C-alpha cells in the first residue's frame, strides 16, 4: 500500500521528528531526516543553541498514527499527528512535516487485531531480527505501543513493527500489556523520573531528548492517557487545584504577566511548611531534565497547580 493524501499512515522509525516545514531544516538535522532517523546521532551533533531551534515542532513514536494531508515530489509529507492533541492548531491533532520514507501506509488488519497491545516500558530498547539476534530497529523508547505477534519464547517476545515484513523481537521484560485502568499520578511521575538528565530538545518527545511539555505528555502516554502536546493546552485539559493542595505527580504551570503559559513541571513533593515546592522538569536553562526546589524566579511565574 502506498501513502495517499487523505488517508492515515503510521511511523515506521523508532522516533520521527515533526518539522515546521521542509525548508526549515538545517544541515545539522541530517541524521534525523534519513529513512532510519538516527535520533541519538542527531541530538549528539546539536550545539546548545541548536537544541532549541524553533524548526522542530514535536516527535512521533514508532507505530504512531498520522493523517497524511499532502505529499511533495521531494519526499516530504505534510501530516496531522492525530495522537497528539493540539486544539489551537488543528482539532484533528498536531500538524507538521515528516520525511515520507519515515512513514508506511496504515494496515487496516493491524488496527483490527484482537490482540491486546503491548507498551514499551524500558526507557530505551531495540527490536531484533530474532531472539538474541542483530538489532534491526534501535532506539525504541518508553511509551511506544506495539502489536504482539505471538507468545513469548525464552524471555523474548515477537511483535509486529510497521514497515517490517516479519515479526521482530525484544526482551519480554521490556514490555507491559496496555492498561485499561486509569493510572495514578505517582505512576506517571515514576516514568518521568527515569528521564532525569535526558538532554533538553525543543519539541523533543523521547528518551533521547525532550522538552517540558513532552516530558508530561510522554509520562502519561506510557499509560494510554493522551494529553495535549503543548503546555498551554495541557493546562486546559487538566483540573486546577488550590495552591497548597498539590501532591506528587500533579502539574505546575508557569506564565509571565499577561502572557500565555510557557512552562510546565511535575510536582515531586507536597509543599513544605515554609512554602517550598519541588518539581521535575525539562529545563530550558539547564538544557536537561532536572528535579529541584522552585527557585525564586520560577515561583514568581507560578500561575497554578493542576491534576490530570
PDB file of C-alpha atoms in Angstrom:
ATOM      1  CA  UNK A   1       0.000   0.000   0.000  1.00  0.00           C
ATOM      2  CA  UNK A   2       1.230   3.471  -0.880  1.00  0.00           C
ATOM      3  CA  UNK A   3       0.899   6.672   1.101  1.00  0.00           C
ATOM      4  CA  UNK A   4      -2.039   8.748  -0.072  1.00  0.00           C
ATOM      5  CA  UNK A   5      -3.280  12.205   0.930  1.00  0.00           C
ATOM      6  CA  UNK A   6      -6.441  11.957   2.972  1.00  0.00           C
ATOM      7  CA  UNK A   7      -5.508   8.566   4.419  1.00  0.00           C
ATOM      8  CA  UNK A   8      -3.786   7.511   7.608  1.00  0.00           C
ATOM      9  CA  UNK A   9      -0.225   6.240   7.890  1.00  0.00           C
ATOM     10  CA  UNK A  10       1.980   5.133  10.766  1.00  0.00           C
ATOM     11  CA  UNK A  11       5.534   5.950  11.786  1.00  0.00           C
ATOM     12  CA  UNK A  12       7.995   3.213  10.785  1.00  0.00           C
ATOM     13  CA  UNK A  13      11.089   4.557  12.611  1.00  0.00           C
ATOM     14  CA  UNK A  14      11.778   4.485  16.354  1.00  0.00           C
ATOM     15  CA  UNK A  15      11.345   8.266  16.667  1.00  0.00           C
ATOM     16  CA  UNK A  16      10.337  10.634  13.868  1.00  0.00           C
ATOM     17  CA  UNK A  17      10.702  14.413  14.141  1.00  0.00           C
ATOM     18  CA  UNK A  18       7.866  16.732  13.135  1.00  0.00           C
ATOM     19  CA  UNK A  19       9.154  19.884  11.404  1.00  0.00           C
ATOM     20  CA  UNK A  20       7.651  23.313  10.764  1.00  0.00           C
ATOM     21  CA  UNK A  21       8.480  22.986   7.062  1.00  0.00           C
ATOM     22  CA  UNK A  22      10.928  21.157   4.795  1.00  0.00           C
ATOM     23  CA  UNK A  23      12.731  24.445   4.182  1.00  0.00           C
ATOM     24  CA  UNK A  24      13.332  24.985   7.916  1.00  0.00           C
ATOM     25  CA  UNK A  25      15.660  22.020   8.420  1.00  0.00           C
ATOM     26  CA  UNK A  26      19.364  22.676   8.924  1.00  0.00           C
ATOM     27  CA  UNK A  27      22.438  20.723   7.760  1.00  0.00           C
ATOM     28  CA  UNK A  28      22.899  19.513  11.355  1.00  0.00           C
ATOM     29  CA  UNK A  29      19.469  17.857  11.178  1.00  0.00           C
ATOM     30  CA  UNK A  30      20.503  15.351   8.507  1.00  0.00           C
ATOM     31  CA  UNK A  31      20.671  12.280  10.834  1.00  0.00           C
ATOM     32  CA  UNK A  32      17.035  12.858  11.832  1.00  0.00           C
ATOM     33  CA  UNK A  33      15.893  13.039   8.199  1.00  0.00           C
ATOM     34  CA  UNK A  34      17.123   9.679   6.924  1.00  0.00           C
ATOM     35  CA  UNK A  35      14.969   6.596   6.414  1.00  0.00           C
ATOM     36  CA  UNK A  36      16.480   5.251   9.646  1.00  0.00           C
ATOM     37  CA  UNK A  37      16.103   8.503  11.632  1.00  0.00           C
ATOM     38  CA  UNK A  38      19.172   8.244  13.878  1.00  0.00           C
ATOM     39  CA  UNK A  39      17.924  10.475  16.688  1.00  0.00           C
ATOM     40  CA  UNK A  40      20.824   9.836  19.137  1.00  0.00           C
ATOM     41  CA  UNK A  41      23.299  10.893  16.433  1.00  0.00           C
ATOM     42  CA  UNK A  42      21.203  13.959  15.639  1.00  0.00           C
ATOM     43  CA  UNK A  43      20.989  15.018  19.295  1.00  0.00           C
ATOM     44  CA  UNK A  44      24.704  14.475  19.906  1.00  0.00           C
ATOM     45  CA  UNK A  45      25.543  16.747  16.967  1.00  0.00           C
ATOM     46  CA  UNK A  46      23.479  19.716  18.158  1.00  0.00           C
ATOM     47  CA  UNK A  47      25.042  22.700  19.925  1.00  0.00           C
ATOM     48  CA  UNK A  48      23.272  24.113  22.961  1.00  0.00           C
ATOM     49  CA  UNK A  49      21.767  26.805  20.728  1.00  0.00           C
ATOM     50  CA  UNK A  50      20.664  24.312  18.083  1.00  0.00           C
ATOM     51  CA  UNK A  51      18.910  22.250  20.774  1.00  0.00           C
ATOM     52  CA  UNK A  52      16.279  24.971  20.994  1.00  0.00           C
ATOM     53  CA  UNK A  53      15.838  25.743  17.309  1.00  0.00           C
ATOM     54  CA  UNK A  54      12.211  26.522  16.522  1.00  0.00           C
ATOM     55  CA  UNK A  55      12.214  24.377  13.379  1.00  0.00           C
ATOM     56  CA  UNK A  56      11.178  21.341  15.470  1.00  0.00           C
ATOM     57  CA  UNK A  57       7.529  21.039  16.497  1.00  0.00           C
ATOM     58  CA  UNK A  58       7.298  17.612  18.118  1.00  0.00           C
ATOM     59  CA  UNK A  59       8.282  13.985  17.680  1.00  0.00           C
ATOM     60  CA  UNK A  60       6.330  10.814  16.962  1.00  0.00           C
ATOM     61  CA  UNK A  61       6.991   7.279  18.155  1.00  0.00           C
ATOM     62  CA  UNK A  62       7.132   4.016  16.222  1.00  0.00           C
ATOM     63  CA  UNK A  63       3.616   2.968  15.225  1.00  0.00           C
ATOM     64  CA  UNK A  64       2.067   6.378  15.914  1.00  0.00           C
ATOM     65  CA  UNK A  65      -0.770   7.272  13.561  1.00  0.00           C
ATOM     66  CA  UNK A  66      -0.850  10.334  11.334  1.00  0.00           C
ATOM     67  CA  UNK A  67      -3.267  11.667   8.763  1.00  0.00           C
ATOM     68  CA  UNK A  68      -1.432  12.462   5.527  1.00  0.00           C
ATOM     69  CA  UNK A  69      -2.634  15.766   4.057  1.00  0.00           C
ATOM     70  CA  UNK A  70      -0.006  16.381   1.346  1.00  0.00           C
ATOM     71  CA  UNK A  71       2.794  14.515  -0.408  1.00  0.00           C
ATOM     72  CA  UNK A  72       5.522  16.517  -2.150  1.00  0.00           C
ATOM     73  CA  UNK A  73       7.648  15.243  -5.036  1.00  0.00           C
ATOM     74  CA  UNK A  74      10.804  15.905  -2.996  1.00  0.00           C
ATOM     75  CA  UNK A  75       9.866  13.210  -0.460  1.00  0.00           C
ATOM     76  CA  UNK A  76       8.183  15.265   2.261  1.00  0.00           C
ATOM     77  CA  UNK A  77       4.751  14.567   3.716  1.00  0.00           C
ATOM     78  CA  UNK A  78       2.535  17.076   5.482  1.00  0.00           C
ATOM     79  CA  UNK A  79       0.697  15.260   8.262  1.00  0.00           C
ATOM     80  CA  UNK A  80      -1.501  15.690  11.288  1.00  0.00           C
ATOM     81  CA  UNK A  81      -0.295  13.739  14.329  1.00  0.00           C
ATOM     82  CA  UNK A  82      -3.706  12.514  15.476  1.00  0.00           C
ATOM     83  CA  UNK A  83      -2.405  11.100  18.782  1.00  0.00           C
ATOM     84  CA  UNK A  84      -1.044  14.483  19.900  1.00  0.00           C
ATOM     85  CA  UNK A  85      -3.989  16.827  20.622  1.00  0.00           C
ATOM     86  CA  UNK A  86      -3.324  20.447  19.661  1.00  0.00           C
ATOM     87  CA  UNK A  87      -6.709  22.169  19.674  1.00  0.00           C
ATOM     88  CA  UNK A  88      -5.415  25.666  18.927  1.00  0.00           C
ATOM     89  CA  UNK A  89      -3.555  24.461  15.811  1.00  0.00           C
ATOM     90  CA  UNK A  90      -5.833  21.768  14.370  1.00  0.00           C
ATOM     91  CA  UNK A  91      -8.744  19.952  16.038  1.00  0.00           C
ATOM     92  CA  UNK A  92      -7.511  16.699  14.489  1.00  0.00           C
ATOM     93  CA  UNK A  93      -4.031  16.805  16.061  1.00  0.00           C
ATOM     94  CA  UNK A  94      -0.599  18.381  15.735  1.00  0.00           C
ATOM     95  CA  UNK A  95       0.218  19.462  12.138  1.00  0.00           C
ATOM     96  CA  UNK A  96       3.697  19.454  10.625  1.00  0.00           C
ATOM     97  CA  UNK A  97       6.054  17.848   8.126  1.00  0.00           C
ATOM     98  CA  UNK A  98       7.892  14.492   8.057  1.00  0.00           C
ATOM     99  CA  UNK A  99      10.102  12.741   5.508  1.00  0.00           C
ATOM    100  CA  UNK A 100       7.648  10.418   3.744  1.00  0.00           C
ATOM    101  CA  UNK A 101      10.028   7.448   3.938  1.00  0.00           C
ATOM    102  CA  UNK A 102       9.658   7.503   7.740  1.00  0.00           C
ATOM    103  CA  UNK A 103       6.017   6.515   7.246  1.00  0.00           C
ATOM    104  CA  UNK A 104       4.173   3.483   5.948  1.00  0.00           C
ATOM    105  CA  UNK A 105       0.514   3.276   4.919  1.00  0.00           C
ATOM    106  CA  UNK A 106      -1.773   2.118   7.714  1.00  0.00           C
ATOM    107  CA  UNK A 107      -2.536  -1.604   7.571  1.00  0.00           C
ATOM    108  CA  UNK A 108      -6.242  -1.983   8.445  1.00  0.00           C
ATOM    109  CA  UNK A 109      -5.591  -5.549   9.616  1.00  0.00           C
ATOM    110  CA  UNK A 110      -3.201  -4.308  12.284  1.00  0.00           C
ATOM    111  CA  UNK A 111      -5.812  -1.838  13.506  1.00  0.00           C
ATOM    112  CA  UNK A 112      -8.393  -4.599  13.926  1.00  0.00           C
ATOM    113  CA  UNK A 113      -6.065  -7.083  15.623  1.00  0.00           C
ATOM    114  CA  UNK A 114      -7.853  -8.798  18.537  1.00  0.00           C
ATOM    115  CA  UNK A 115      -4.595  -8.946  20.491  1.00  0.00           C
ATOM    116  CA  UNK A 116      -4.182  -6.535  23.368  1.00  0.00           C
ATOM    117  CA  UNK A 117      -1.436  -4.023  22.513  1.00  0.00           C
ATOM    118  CA  UNK A 118       1.859  -4.063  24.337  1.00  0.00           C
ATOM    119  CA  UNK A 119       3.648  -0.949  25.596  1.00  0.00           C
ATOM    120  CA  UNK A 120       7.401  -0.494  25.806  1.00  0.00           C
ATOM    121  CA  UNK A 121       8.303   0.068  29.455  1.00  0.00           C
ATOM    122  CA  UNK A 122      12.095   0.070  29.014  1.00  0.00           C
ATOM    123  CA  UNK A 123      13.464   3.603  28.796  1.00  0.00           C
ATOM    124  CA  UNK A 124      15.222   2.682  25.521  1.00  0.00           C
ATOM    125  CA  UNK A 125      15.299  -0.685  23.756  1.00  0.00           C
ATOM    126  CA  UNK A 126      15.807  -2.187  20.311  1.00  0.00           C
ATOM    127  CA  UNK A 127      13.870  -4.580  18.092  1.00  0.00           C
ATOM    128  CA  UNK A 128      15.849  -7.636  16.971  1.00  0.00           C
ATOM    129  CA  UNK A 129      15.630  -9.897  13.926  1.00  0.00           C
ATOM    130  CA  UNK A 130      15.411 -12.941  16.226  1.00  0.00           C
ATOM    131  CA  UNK A 131      15.814 -13.676  19.939  1.00  0.00           C
ATOM    132  CA  UNK A 132      19.367 -12.556  20.756  1.00  0.00           C
ATOM    133  CA  UNK A 133      19.744 -11.693  17.057  1.00  0.00           C
ATOM    134  CA  UNK A 134      21.001  -8.469  15.458  1.00  0.00           C
ATOM    135  CA  UNK A 135      19.193  -5.222  16.180  1.00  0.00           C
ATOM    136  CA  UNK A 136      17.009  -4.164  13.254  1.00  0.00           C
ATOM    137  CA  UNK A 137      15.376  -1.123  14.827  1.00  0.00           C
ATOM    138  CA  UNK A 138      17.384   0.577  17.626  1.00  0.00           C
ATOM    139  CA  UNK A 139      16.343   3.461  19.832  1.00  0.00           C
ATOM    140  CA  UNK A 140      12.722   2.460  20.551  1.00  0.00           C
ATOM    141  CA  UNK A 141      11.558   4.393  23.626  1.00  0.00           C
ATOM    142  CA  UNK A 142       9.213   4.069  26.566  1.00  0.00           C
ATOM    143  CA  UNK A 143       5.558   4.612  25.701  1.00  0.00           C
ATOM    144  CA  UNK A 144       5.781   3.012  22.242  1.00  0.00           C
ATOM    145  CA  UNK A 145       2.784   0.755  21.545  1.00  0.00           C
ATOM    146  CA  UNK A 146       3.337  -2.490  19.646  1.00  0.00           C
ATOM    147  CA  UNK A 147       1.106  -5.287  18.388  1.00  0.00           C
ATOM    148  CA  UNK A 148       2.057  -8.760  19.684  1.00  0.00           C
ATOM    149  CA  UNK A 149       2.933 -11.383  17.082  1.00  0.00           C
ATOM    150  CA  UNK A 150       2.712 -14.442  19.318  1.00  0.00           C
ATOM    151  CA  UNK A 151       3.657 -15.704  22.772  1.00  0.00           C
ATOM    152  CA  UNK A 152       6.981 -15.059  24.463  1.00  0.00           C
ATOM    153  CA  UNK A 153       9.781 -17.555  23.816  1.00  0.00           C
ATOM    154  CA  UNK A 154      12.847 -17.873  26.030  1.00  0.00           C
ATOM    155  CA  UNK A 155      12.079 -14.486  27.601  1.00  0.00           C
ATOM    156  CA  UNK A 156      11.768 -12.788  24.189  1.00  0.00           C
ATOM    157  CA  UNK A 157       8.533 -11.504  22.653  1.00  0.00           C
ATOM    158  CA  UNK A 158       7.740 -11.198  18.930  1.00  0.00           C
ATOM    159  CA  UNK A 159       5.936  -8.037  17.801  1.00  0.00           C
ATOM    160  CA  UNK A 160       4.689  -6.561  14.557  1.00  0.00           C
ATOM    161  CA  UNK A 161       6.548  -3.382  13.590  1.00  0.00           C
ATOM    162  CA  UNK A 162       5.318  -1.037  10.836  1.00  0.00           C
ATOM    163  CA  UNK A 163       7.230  -1.468   7.598  1.00  0.00           C
ATOM    164  CA  UNK A 164       8.752  -4.813   8.648  1.00  0.00           C
ATOM    165  CA  UNK A 165       7.766  -7.914   6.688  1.00  0.00           C
ATOM    166  CA  UNK A 166       8.471 -10.280   9.576  1.00  0.00           C
ATOM    167  CA  UNK A 167       7.930 -10.006  13.331  1.00  0.00           C
ATOM    168  CA  UNK A 168      10.768  -8.511  15.338  1.00  0.00           C
ATOM    169  CA  UNK A 169      11.804  -9.462  18.871  1.00  0.00           C
ATOM    170  CA  UNK A 170      12.621  -7.705  22.106  1.00  0.00           C
ATOM    171  CA  UNK A 171      13.092  -8.855  25.692  1.00  0.00           C
ATOM    172  CA  UNK A 172       9.712  -9.700  27.197  1.00  0.00           C
ATOM    173  CA  UNK A 173      10.727  -7.780  30.332  1.00  0.00           C
ATOM    174  CA  UNK A 174      10.823  -4.563  28.251  1.00  0.00           C
ATOM    175  CA  UNK A 175       7.066  -4.785  27.588  1.00  0.00           C
ATOM    176  CA  UNK A 176       3.870  -4.497  29.605  1.00  0.00           C
ATOM    177  CA  UNK A 177       0.261  -5.017  28.494  1.00  0.00           C
ATOM    178  CA  UNK A 178      -1.569  -1.826  27.600  1.00  0.00           C
ATOM    179  CA  UNK A 179      -3.536  -0.841  30.679  1.00  0.00           C
ATOM    180  CA  UNK A 180      -7.284  -0.367  30.617  1.00  0.00           C
ATOM    181  CA  UNK A 181      -7.286   1.233  34.072  1.00  0.00           C
ATOM    182  CA  UNK A 182      -6.554   4.894  34.724  1.00  0.00           C
ATOM    183  CA  UNK A 183      -3.087   5.375  36.233  1.00  0.00           C
ATOM    184  CA  UNK A 184      -2.472   7.413  39.323  1.00  0.00           C
ATOM    185  CA  UNK A 185      -0.290  10.496  39.194  1.00  0.00           C
ATOM    186  CA  UNK A 186       2.627   8.906  41.024  1.00  0.00           C
ATOM    187  CA  UNK A 187       2.888   6.191  38.361  1.00  0.00           C
ATOM    188  CA  UNK A 188       3.329   8.869  35.694  1.00  0.00           C
ATOM    189  CA  UNK A 189       5.843  10.665  37.901  1.00  0.00           C
ATOM    190  CA  UNK A 190       7.859   7.447  38.240  1.00  0.00           C
ATOM    191  CA  UNK A 191       8.145   7.216  34.437  1.00  0.00           C
ATOM    192  CA  UNK A 192       9.229  10.855  34.190  1.00  0.00           C
ATOM    193  CA  UNK A 193      11.833  10.323  36.927  1.00  0.00           C
ATOM    194  CA  UNK A 194      13.522   7.717  34.739  1.00  0.00           C
ATOM    195  CA  UNK A 195      14.274  10.531  32.279  1.00  0.00           C
ATOM    196  CA  UNK A 196      16.373  12.564  34.725  1.00  0.00           C
ATOM    197  CA  UNK A 197      19.385  14.109  32.957  1.00  0.00           C
ATOM    198  CA  UNK A 198      17.975  13.487  29.463  1.00  0.00           C
ATOM    199  CA  UNK A 199      19.040  16.396  27.259  1.00  0.00           C
ATOM    200  CA  UNK A 200      16.586  19.232  26.594  1.00  0.00           C
ATOM    201  CA  UNK A 201      15.495  19.398  22.946  1.00  0.00           C
ATOM    202  CA  UNK A 202      12.838  21.886  21.851  1.00  0.00           C
ATOM    203  CA  UNK A 203       9.986  19.727  20.524  1.00  0.00           C
ATOM    204  CA  UNK A 204      11.611  16.551  21.856  1.00  0.00           C
ATOM    205  CA  UNK A 205       9.332  13.695  22.891  1.00  0.00           C
ATOM    206  CA  UNK A 206      11.612  10.775  23.665  1.00  0.00           C
ATOM    207  CA  UNK A 207      14.259   9.408  25.998  1.00  0.00           C
ATOM    208  CA  UNK A 208      16.876  10.729  23.525  1.00  0.00           C
ATOM    209  CA  UNK A 209      15.850  14.364  24.065  1.00  0.00           C
ATOM    210  CA  UNK A 210      12.722  16.034  25.418  1.00  0.00           C
ATOM    211  CA  UNK A 211      11.103  19.348  26.295  1.00  0.00           C
ATOM    212  CA  UNK A 212       8.935  20.343  29.253  1.00  0.00           C
ATOM    213  CA  UNK A 213       5.511  19.528  27.818  1.00  0.00           C
ATOM    214  CA  UNK A 214       6.936  16.490  26.031  1.00  0.00           C
ATOM    215  CA  UNK A 215       8.030  15.062  29.383  1.00  0.00           C
ATOM    216  CA  UNK A 216       4.493  15.364  30.738  1.00  0.00           C
ATOM    217  CA  UNK A 217       2.898  14.020  27.535  1.00  0.00           C
ATOM    218  CA  UNK A 218       5.232  11.005  27.394  1.00  0.00           C
ATOM    219  CA  UNK A 219       4.909  10.109  31.083  1.00  0.00           C
ATOM    220  CA  UNK A 220       1.127   9.866  30.802  1.00  0.00           C
ATOM    221  CA  UNK A 221       1.183   8.338  27.347  1.00  0.00           C
ATOM    222  CA  UNK A 222       3.034   5.348  28.802  1.00  0.00           C
ATOM    223  CA  UNK A 223      -0.318   4.532  30.472  1.00  0.00           C
ATOM    224  CA  UNK A 224      -2.517   5.270  27.458  1.00  0.00           C
ATOM    225  CA  UNK A 225      -3.539   8.789  28.527  1.00  0.00           C
ATOM    226  CA  UNK A 226      -3.147  11.178  25.583  1.00  0.00           C
ATOM    227  CA  UNK A 227      -2.654  14.664  26.983  1.00  0.00           C
ATOM    228  CA  UNK A 228      -2.260  17.580  24.553  1.00  0.00           C
ATOM    229  CA  UNK A 229       1.246  18.189  23.268  1.00  0.00           C
ATOM    230  CA  UNK A 230       1.806  21.814  24.351  1.00  0.00           C
ATOM    231  CA  UNK A 231       1.872  23.224  27.892  1.00  0.00           C
ATOM    232  CA  UNK A 232      -0.927  25.789  27.435  1.00  0.00           C
ATOM    233  CA  UNK A 233      -3.225  23.110  26.010  1.00  0.00           C
ATOM    234  CA  UNK A 234      -2.232  20.761  28.850  1.00  0.00           C
ATOM    235  CA  UNK A 235      -3.452  23.396  31.303  1.00  0.00           C
ATOM    236  CA  UNK A 236      -6.850  23.499  29.610  1.00  0.00           C
ATOM    237  CA  UNK A 237      -7.101  19.687  29.637  1.00  0.00           C
ATOM    238  CA  UNK A 238      -6.346  19.255  33.357  1.00  0.00           C
ATOM    239  CA  UNK A 239      -8.128  20.185  36.602  1.00  0.00           C
ATOM    240  CA  UNK A 240      -6.972  23.268  38.546  1.00  0.00           C
ATOM    241  CA  UNK A 241      -6.117  22.857  42.231  1.00  0.00           C
ATOM    242  CA  UNK A 242      -5.787  25.353  45.030  1.00  0.00           C
ATOM    243  CA  UNK A 243      -2.089  26.049  45.506  1.00  0.00           C
ATOM    244  CA  UNK A 244      -1.076  24.073  48.554  1.00  0.00           C
ATOM    245  CA  UNK A 245      -3.285  21.107  47.646  1.00  0.00           C
ATOM    246  CA  UNK A 246      -0.863  19.674  45.084  1.00  0.00           C
ATOM    247  CA  UNK A 247       0.688  16.260  45.567  1.00  0.00           C
ATOM    248  CA  UNK A 248       3.443  14.279  43.775  1.00  0.00           C
ATOM    249  CA  UNK A 249       2.515  13.707  40.144  1.00  0.00           C
ATOM    250  CA  UNK A 250       0.394  16.863  39.829  1.00  0.00           C
ATOM    251  CA  UNK A 251       1.482  19.642  37.482  1.00  0.00           C
ATOM    252  CA  UNK A 252       2.832  23.168  37.937  1.00  0.00           C
ATOM    253  CA  UNK A 253       2.220  25.754  35.208  1.00  0.00           C
ATOM    254  CA  UNK A 254       4.194  28.958  34.646  1.00  0.00           C
ATOM    255  CA  UNK A 255       3.465  32.176  32.746  1.00  0.00           C
ATOM    256  CA  UNK A 256       4.769  35.720  32.733  1.00  0.00           C
ATOM    257  CA  UNK A 257       2.290  38.543  33.423  1.00  0.00           C
ATOM    258  CA  UNK A 258      -0.094  38.972  30.525  1.00  0.00           C
ATOM    259  CA  UNK A 259       1.444  36.080  28.598  1.00  0.00           C
ATOM    260  CA  UNK A 260       0.291  32.532  27.863  1.00  0.00           C
ATOM    261  CA  UNK A 261       1.643  29.525  29.762  1.00  0.00           C
ATOM    262  CA  UNK A 262       5.196  28.800  28.647  1.00  0.00           C
ATOM    263  CA  UNK A 263       6.450  26.102  31.032  1.00  0.00           C
ATOM    264  CA  UNK A 264       5.274  23.027  32.919  1.00  0.00           C
ATOM    265  CA  UNK A 265       6.769  20.797  35.602  1.00  0.00           C
ATOM    266  CA  UNK A 266       5.712  17.709  37.547  1.00  0.00           C
ATOM    267  CA  UNK A 267       5.278  18.084  41.310  1.00  0.00           C
ATOM    268  CA  UNK A 268       7.671  15.775  43.210  1.00  0.00           C
ATOM    269  CA  UNK A 269       6.749  16.626  46.811  1.00  0.00           C
ATOM    270  CA  UNK A 270       3.885  18.150  48.745  1.00  0.00           C
ATOM    271  CA  UNK A 271       4.570  21.818  49.571  1.00  0.00           C
ATOM    272  CA  UNK A 272       6.749  22.320  52.630  1.00  0.00           C
ATOM    273  CA  UNK A 273       5.708  24.276  55.685  1.00  0.00           C
ATOM    274  CA  UNK A 274       7.742  27.265  54.550  1.00  0.00           C
ATOM    275  CA  UNK A 275       6.116  27.198  51.113  1.00  0.00           C
ATOM    276  CA  UNK A 276       8.964  25.310  49.439  1.00  0.00           C
ATOM    277  CA  UNK A 277       7.885  23.490  46.290  1.00  0.00           C
ATOM    278  CA  UNK A 278       9.782  20.914  44.246  1.00  0.00           C
ATOM    279  CA  UNK A 279       9.347  19.724  40.681  1.00  0.00           C
ATOM    280  CA  UNK A 280      10.795  17.561  37.949  1.00  0.00           C
ATOM    281  CA  UNK A 281      11.001  19.323  34.601  1.00  0.00           C
ATOM    282  CA  UNK A 282      12.839  19.546  31.312  1.00  0.00           C
ATOM    283  CA  UNK A 283      14.707  22.773  31.949  1.00  0.00           C
ATOM    284  CA  UNK A 284      15.379  25.100  29.020  1.00  0.00           C
ATOM    285  CA  UNK A 285      18.041  26.966  31.001  1.00  0.00           C
ATOM    286  CA  UNK A 286      19.969  23.907  32.146  1.00  0.00           C
ATOM    287  CA  UNK A 287      19.331  22.015  28.877  1.00  0.00           C
ATOM    288  CA  UNK A 288      18.364  18.784  30.645  1.00  0.00           C
ATOM    289  CA  UNK A 289      15.705  17.127  32.800  1.00  0.00           C
ATOM    290  CA  UNK A 290      16.235  18.045  36.458  1.00  0.00           C
ATOM    291  CA  UNK A 291      14.492  17.768  39.827  1.00  0.00           C
ATOM    292  CA  UNK A 292      14.831  20.821  42.050  1.00  0.00           C
ATOM    293  CA  UNK A 293      13.156  23.173  44.505  1.00  0.00           C
ATOM    294  CA  UNK A 294      11.475  26.048  42.697  1.00  0.00           C
ATOM    295  CA  UNK A 295      13.890  28.990  42.667  1.00  0.00           C
ATOM    296  CA  UNK A 296      12.518  32.456  43.378  1.00  0.00           C
ATOM    297  CA  UNK A 297      12.198  33.437  39.721  1.00  0.00           C
ATOM    298  CA  UNK A 298      10.183  30.284  38.973  1.00  0.00           C
ATOM    299  CA  UNK A 299       7.921  30.872  41.963  1.00  0.00           C
ATOM    300  CA  UNK A 300       7.292  34.404  40.687  1.00  0.00           C
ATOM    301  CA  UNK A 301       5.814  33.000  37.461  1.00  0.00           C
ATOM    302  CA  UNK A 302       3.891  30.066  39.007  1.00  0.00           C
ATOM    303  CA  UNK A 303       0.272  30.509  37.926  1.00  0.00           C
ATOM    304  CA  UNK A 304      -1.303  27.274  39.067  1.00  0.00           C
ATOM    305  CA  UNK A 305      -1.234  23.631  40.048  1.00  0.00           C
ATOM    306  CA  UNK A 306      -3.368  21.109  38.134  1.00  0.00           C
ATOM    307  CA  UNK A 307      -4.244  17.425  38.315  1.00  0.00           C
ATOM    308  CA  UNK A 308      -4.626  15.021  35.399  1.00  0.00           C
TER     309      UNK A 308
END
